[in-house]
Amino acid sequence: MSDVTVSIDLDASPAEVWDVVEPIERHVEWMADAVAIRFETEQTRGVGTKFLCDTKVGPIKLTDHMEITAWTPPVDAAAGTPGTDGVMGVKHTGIVTGSGVFTIEPLADGSRSKFTWSEHLDFPWYLGGRLGEIIAGRFVLAAIWRRNLRSLAELIAAR
């Protein structure tokens, strides 16, 4: 299993960040490896939402079957009360299996956020198995996802 974690500090409150990442169908706007998203359920938000994500990394194209497993919008800090983290979890059940989570934590006074993207992925033998997990996960995917987080920061800044 490959464990990949990337993070970025953002100039927006957790609630402002959630407003951008909450619409799953818009993930293609900031994820370079996500080509298209198609929902398999009527619902498009919250735990139980299922969708297909066409993914492309270099010459490798696949359809990632995903289900939302955690959905906790953040609460920004208010006068005298601490904010709470936002969490969006996902289960991968396609060719590549595993789980992932986005966590949005308030920084300092709550006007900034830390966005962390963690994935635990298993690759099939024909995508390199354990060796593919190490090479793709630790090097290729981590680099792509860091770039994705920079794109997310640009999208948030443009709001």
mmCIF file of C-alpha atoms in Angstrom:
data_model
loop_
_atom_site.group_PDB
_atom_site.id
_atom_site.type_symbol
_atom_site.label_atom_id
_atom_site.label_comp_id
_atom_site.label_asym_id
_atom_site.label_seq_id
_atom_site.Cartn_x
_atom_site.Cartn_y
_atom_site.Cartn_z
ATOM 1 C CA MET A 1 0.000 0.000 0.000
ATOM 2 C CA SER A 2 1.296 3.415 -0.962
ATOM 3 C CA ASP A 3 0.836 6.254 1.504
ATOM 4 C CA VAL A 4 0.932 9.735 -0.008
ATOM 5 C CA THR A 5 0.343 12.953 1.937
ATOM 6 C CA VAL A 6 0.662 16.493 0.613
ATOM 7 C CA SER A 7 -0.449 19.766 2.175
ATOM 8 C CA ILE A 8 -0.563 23.503 1.573
ATOM 9 C CA ASP A 9 -1.320 26.595 3.640
ATOM 10 C CA LEU A 10 -4.110 28.673 2.095
ATOM 11 C CA ASP A 11 -5.079 32.319 2.472
ATOM 12 C CA ALA A 12 -8.728 31.518 3.217
ATOM 13 C CA SER A 13 -10.753 30.343 6.185
ATOM 14 C CA PRO A 14 -11.661 26.637 6.395
ATOM 15 C CA ALA A 15 -15.263 27.446 5.396
ATOM 16 C CA GLU A 16 -14.048 29.377 2.338
ATOM 17 C CA VAL A 17 -11.832 26.443 1.335
ATOM 18 C CA TRP A 18 -14.740 24.014 1.857
ATOM 19 C CA ASP A 19 -16.898 26.133 -0.463
ATOM 20 C CA VAL A 20 -14.401 25.389 -3.251
ATOM 21 C CA VAL A 21 -13.746 21.665 -2.581
ATOM 22 C CA GLU A 22 -17.305 20.710 -1.541
ATOM 23 C CA PRO A 23 -18.679 20.578 -5.133
ATOM 24 C CA ILE A 24 -17.107 17.269 -6.172
ATOM 25 C CA GLU A 25 -17.883 17.910 -9.838
ATOM 26 C CA ARG A 26 -15.566 20.952 -9.720
ATOM 27 C CA HIS A 27 -12.516 18.928 -8.620
ATOM 28 C CA VAL A 28 -11.557 18.680 -12.305
ATOM 29 C CA GLU A 29 -10.923 22.449 -12.182
ATOM 30 C CA TRP A 30 -7.967 22.042 -9.829
ATOM 31 C CA MET A 31 -6.911 18.387 -10.176
ATOM 32 C CA ALA A 32 -4.739 17.925 -13.265
ATOM 33 C CA ASP A 33 -5.110 14.132 -13.103
ATOM 34 C CA ALA A 34 -8.947 14.224 -12.918
ATOM 35 C CA VAL A 35 -10.363 14.412 -16.445
ATOM 36 C CA ALA A 36 -14.109 13.980 -15.801
ATOM 37 C CA ILE A 37 -16.478 13.133 -12.936
ATOM 38 C CA ARG A 38 -19.797 11.297 -13.356
ATOM 39 C CA PHE A 39 -22.119 10.637 -10.433
ATOM 40 C CA GLU A 40 -23.572 7.164 -9.904
ATOM 41 C CA THR A 41 -26.024 8.330 -7.235
ATOM 42 C CA GLU A 42 -28.746 10.982 -7.198
ATOM 43 C CA GLN A 43 -26.937 12.750 -4.390
ATOM 44 C CA THR A 44 -23.813 14.699 -5.257
ATOM 45 C CA ARG A 45 -22.787 15.652 -1.714
ATOM 46 C CA GLY A 46 -22.273 13.836 1.567
ATOM 47 C CA VAL A 47 -21.556 10.334 2.836
ATOM 48 C CA GLY A 48 -22.743 7.666 0.415
ATOM 49 C CA THR A 49 -22.227 9.747 -2.731
ATOM 50 C CA LYS A 50 -20.766 7.499 -5.442
ATOM 51 C CA PHE A 51 -19.032 8.718 -8.564
ATOM 52 C CA LEU A 52 -16.658 7.727 -11.328
ATOM 53 C CA CYS A 53 -13.563 9.812 -11.925
ATOM 54 C CA ASP A 54 -11.759 9.431 -15.240
ATOM 55 C CA THR A 55 -8.118 9.782 -14.291
ATOM 56 C CA LYS A 56 -5.056 10.275 -16.481
ATOM 57 C CA VAL A 57 -1.463 10.170 -15.278
ATOM 58 C CA GLY A 58 0.932 10.304 -18.208
ATOM 59 C CA PRO A 59 -0.044 7.506 -20.607
ATOM 60 C CA ILE A 60 -2.107 5.679 -17.964
ATOM 61 C CA LYS A 61 -5.862 6.243 -18.106
ATOM 62 C CA LEU A 62 -8.337 4.605 -15.763
ATOM 63 C CA THR A 63 -11.739 5.123 -14.231
ATOM 64 C CA ASP A 64 -11.600 5.456 -10.460
ATOM 65 C CA HIS A 65 -14.740 4.229 -8.669
ATOM 66 C CA MET A 66 -15.193 6.342 -5.538
ATOM 67 C CA GLU A 67 -17.577 6.653 -2.609
ATOM 68 C CA ILE A 68 -17.651 9.452 -0.037
ATOM 69 C CA THR A 69 -17.087 7.945 3.433
ATOM 70 C CA ALA A 70 -16.715 11.090 5.563
ATOM 71 C CA TRP A 71 -18.263 14.533 5.134
ATOM 72 C CA THR A 72 -17.795 17.114 7.860
ATOM 73 C CA PRO A 73 -17.885 20.748 6.769
ATOM 74 C CA PRO A 74 -15.585 22.945 8.866
ATOM 75 C CA VAL A 75 -16.905 25.543 11.254
ATOM 76 C CA ASP A 76 -14.938 28.783 11.284
ATOM 77 C CA ALA A 77 -13.895 30.212 14.623
ATOM 78 C CA ALA A 78 -16.293 32.800 15.997
ATOM 79 C CA ALA A 79 -15.807 35.241 18.855
ATOM 80 C CA GLY A 80 -14.329 33.145 21.630
ATOM 81 C CA THR A 81 -15.082 29.750 20.056
ATOM 82 C CA PRO A 82 -12.567 27.533 18.280
ATOM 83 C CA GLY A 83 -13.150 26.448 14.717
ATOM 84 C CA THR A 84 -13.467 22.797 13.736
ATOM 85 C CA ASP A 85 -11.663 20.912 10.991
ATOM 86 C CA GLY A 86 -13.367 20.003 7.754
ATOM 87 C CA VAL A 87 -13.036 16.412 6.536
ATOM 88 C CA MET A 88 -13.942 14.736 3.241
ATOM 89 C CA GLY A 89 -13.107 11.030 3.044
ATOM 90 C CA VAL A 90 -13.293 8.707 0.049
ATOM 91 C CA LYS A 91 -13.019 4.984 -0.663
ATOM 92 C CA HIS A 92 -11.467 3.854 -3.972
ATOM 93 C CA THR A 93 -12.961 0.606 -5.322
ATOM 94 C CA GLY A 94 -11.836 0.566 -8.953
ATOM 95 C CA ILE A 95 -8.601 -0.710 -10.468
ATOM 96 C CA VAL A 96 -6.635 1.162 -7.806
ATOM 97 C CA THR A 97 -8.144 0.575 -4.360
ATOM 98 C CA GLY A 98 -7.704 2.290 -1.023
ATOM 99 C CA SER A 99 -8.862 5.366 0.817
ATOM 100 C CA GLY A 100 -8.216 9.074 0.911
ATOM 101 C CA VAL A 101 -9.067 12.098 3.000
ATOM 102 C CA PHE A 102 -8.992 15.871 2.654
ATOM 103 C CA THR A 103 -8.564 17.699 5.961
ATOM 104 C CA ILE A 104 -8.994 21.458 6.307
ATOM 105 C CA GLU A 105 -7.566 22.876 9.545
ATOM 106 C CA PRO A 106 -7.776 26.474 10.750
ATOM 107 C CA LEU A 107 -4.441 28.279 11.158
ATOM 108 C CA ALA A 108 -3.700 31.090 13.617
ATOM 109 C CA ASP A 109 -6.804 33.276 13.965
ATOM 110 C CA GLY A 110 -8.829 31.113 11.550
ATOM 111 C CA SER A 111 -8.479 33.395 8.544
ATOM 112 C CA ARG A 112 -6.010 30.924 6.976
ATOM 113 C CA SER A 113 -6.174 27.155 6.542
ATOM 114 C CA LYS A 114 -3.984 24.118 6.123
ATOM 115 C CA PHE A 115 -5.324 21.728 3.474
ATOM 116 C CA THR A 116 -3.962 18.175 3.726
ATOM 117 C CA TRP A 117 -4.580 15.438 1.150
ATOM 118 C CA SER A 118 -3.721 11.893 2.286
ATOM 119 C CA GLU A 119 -4.196 8.697 0.278
ATOM 120 C CA HIS A 120 -3.549 5.013 1.001
ATOM 121 C CA LEU A 121 -3.577 3.207 -2.352
ATOM 122 C CA ASP A 122 -3.111 -0.379 -3.563
ATOM 123 C CA PHE A 123 -2.037 -0.902 -7.172
ATOM 124 C CA PRO A 124 -2.828 -4.105 -9.127
ATOM 125 C CA TRP A 125 0.039 -6.228 -10.405
ATOM 126 C CA TYR A 126 -0.379 -4.928 -13.983
ATOM 127 C CA LEU A 127 0.255 -1.355 -12.779
ATOM 128 C CA GLY A 128 3.440 -2.467 -11.081
ATOM 129 C CA GLY A 129 2.011 -3.804 -7.809
ATOM 130 C CA ARG A 130 4.103 -2.828 -4.803
ATOM 131 C CA LEU A 131 6.884 -1.326 -6.950
ATOM 132 C CA GLY A 132 4.285 0.742 -8.830
ATOM 133 C CA GLU A 133 2.903 1.937 -5.498
ATOM 134 C CA ILE A 134 6.329 3.108 -4.397
ATOM 135 C CA ILE A 135 7.298 4.809 -7.661
ATOM 136 C CA ALA A 136 3.873 6.199 -8.565
ATOM 137 C CA GLY A 137 2.855 7.087 -5.035
ATOM 138 C CA ARG A 138 5.950 8.572 -3.522
ATOM 139 C CA PHE A 139 7.206 10.310 -6.613
ATOM 140 C CA VAL A 140 4.701 10.748 -9.433
ATOM 141 C CA LEU A 141 1.402 11.170 -7.550
ATOM 142 C CA ALA A 142 2.932 13.278 -4.792
ATOM 143 C CA ALA A 143 4.332 15.686 -7.410
ATOM 144 C CA ILE A 144 1.028 15.847 -9.308
ATOM 145 C CA TRP A 145 -0.971 16.387 -6.113
ATOM 146 C CA ARG A 146 1.376 19.144 -4.922
ATOM 147 C CA ARG A 147 0.733 20.864 -8.254
ATOM 148 C CA ASN A 148 -3.009 20.250 -7.759
ATOM 149 C CA LEU A 149 -2.851 21.989 -4.386
ATOM 150 C CA ARG A 150 -1.126 24.987 -5.968
ATOM 151 C CA SER A 151 -3.980 25.080 -8.505
ATOM 152 C CA LEU A 152 -6.471 24.906 -5.630
ATOM 153 C CA ALA A 153 -4.721 27.864 -3.983
ATOM 154 C CA GLU A 154 -4.951 29.844 -7.246
ATOM 155 C CA LEU A 155 -8.654 29.006 -7.599
ATOM 156 C CA ILE A 156 -9.322 30.146 -4.029
ATOM 157 C CA ALA A 157 -7.309 33.351 -4.498
ATOM 158 C CA ALA A 158 -9.288 34.186 -7.649
ATOM 159 C CA ARG A 159 -12.622 34.129 -5.755
#
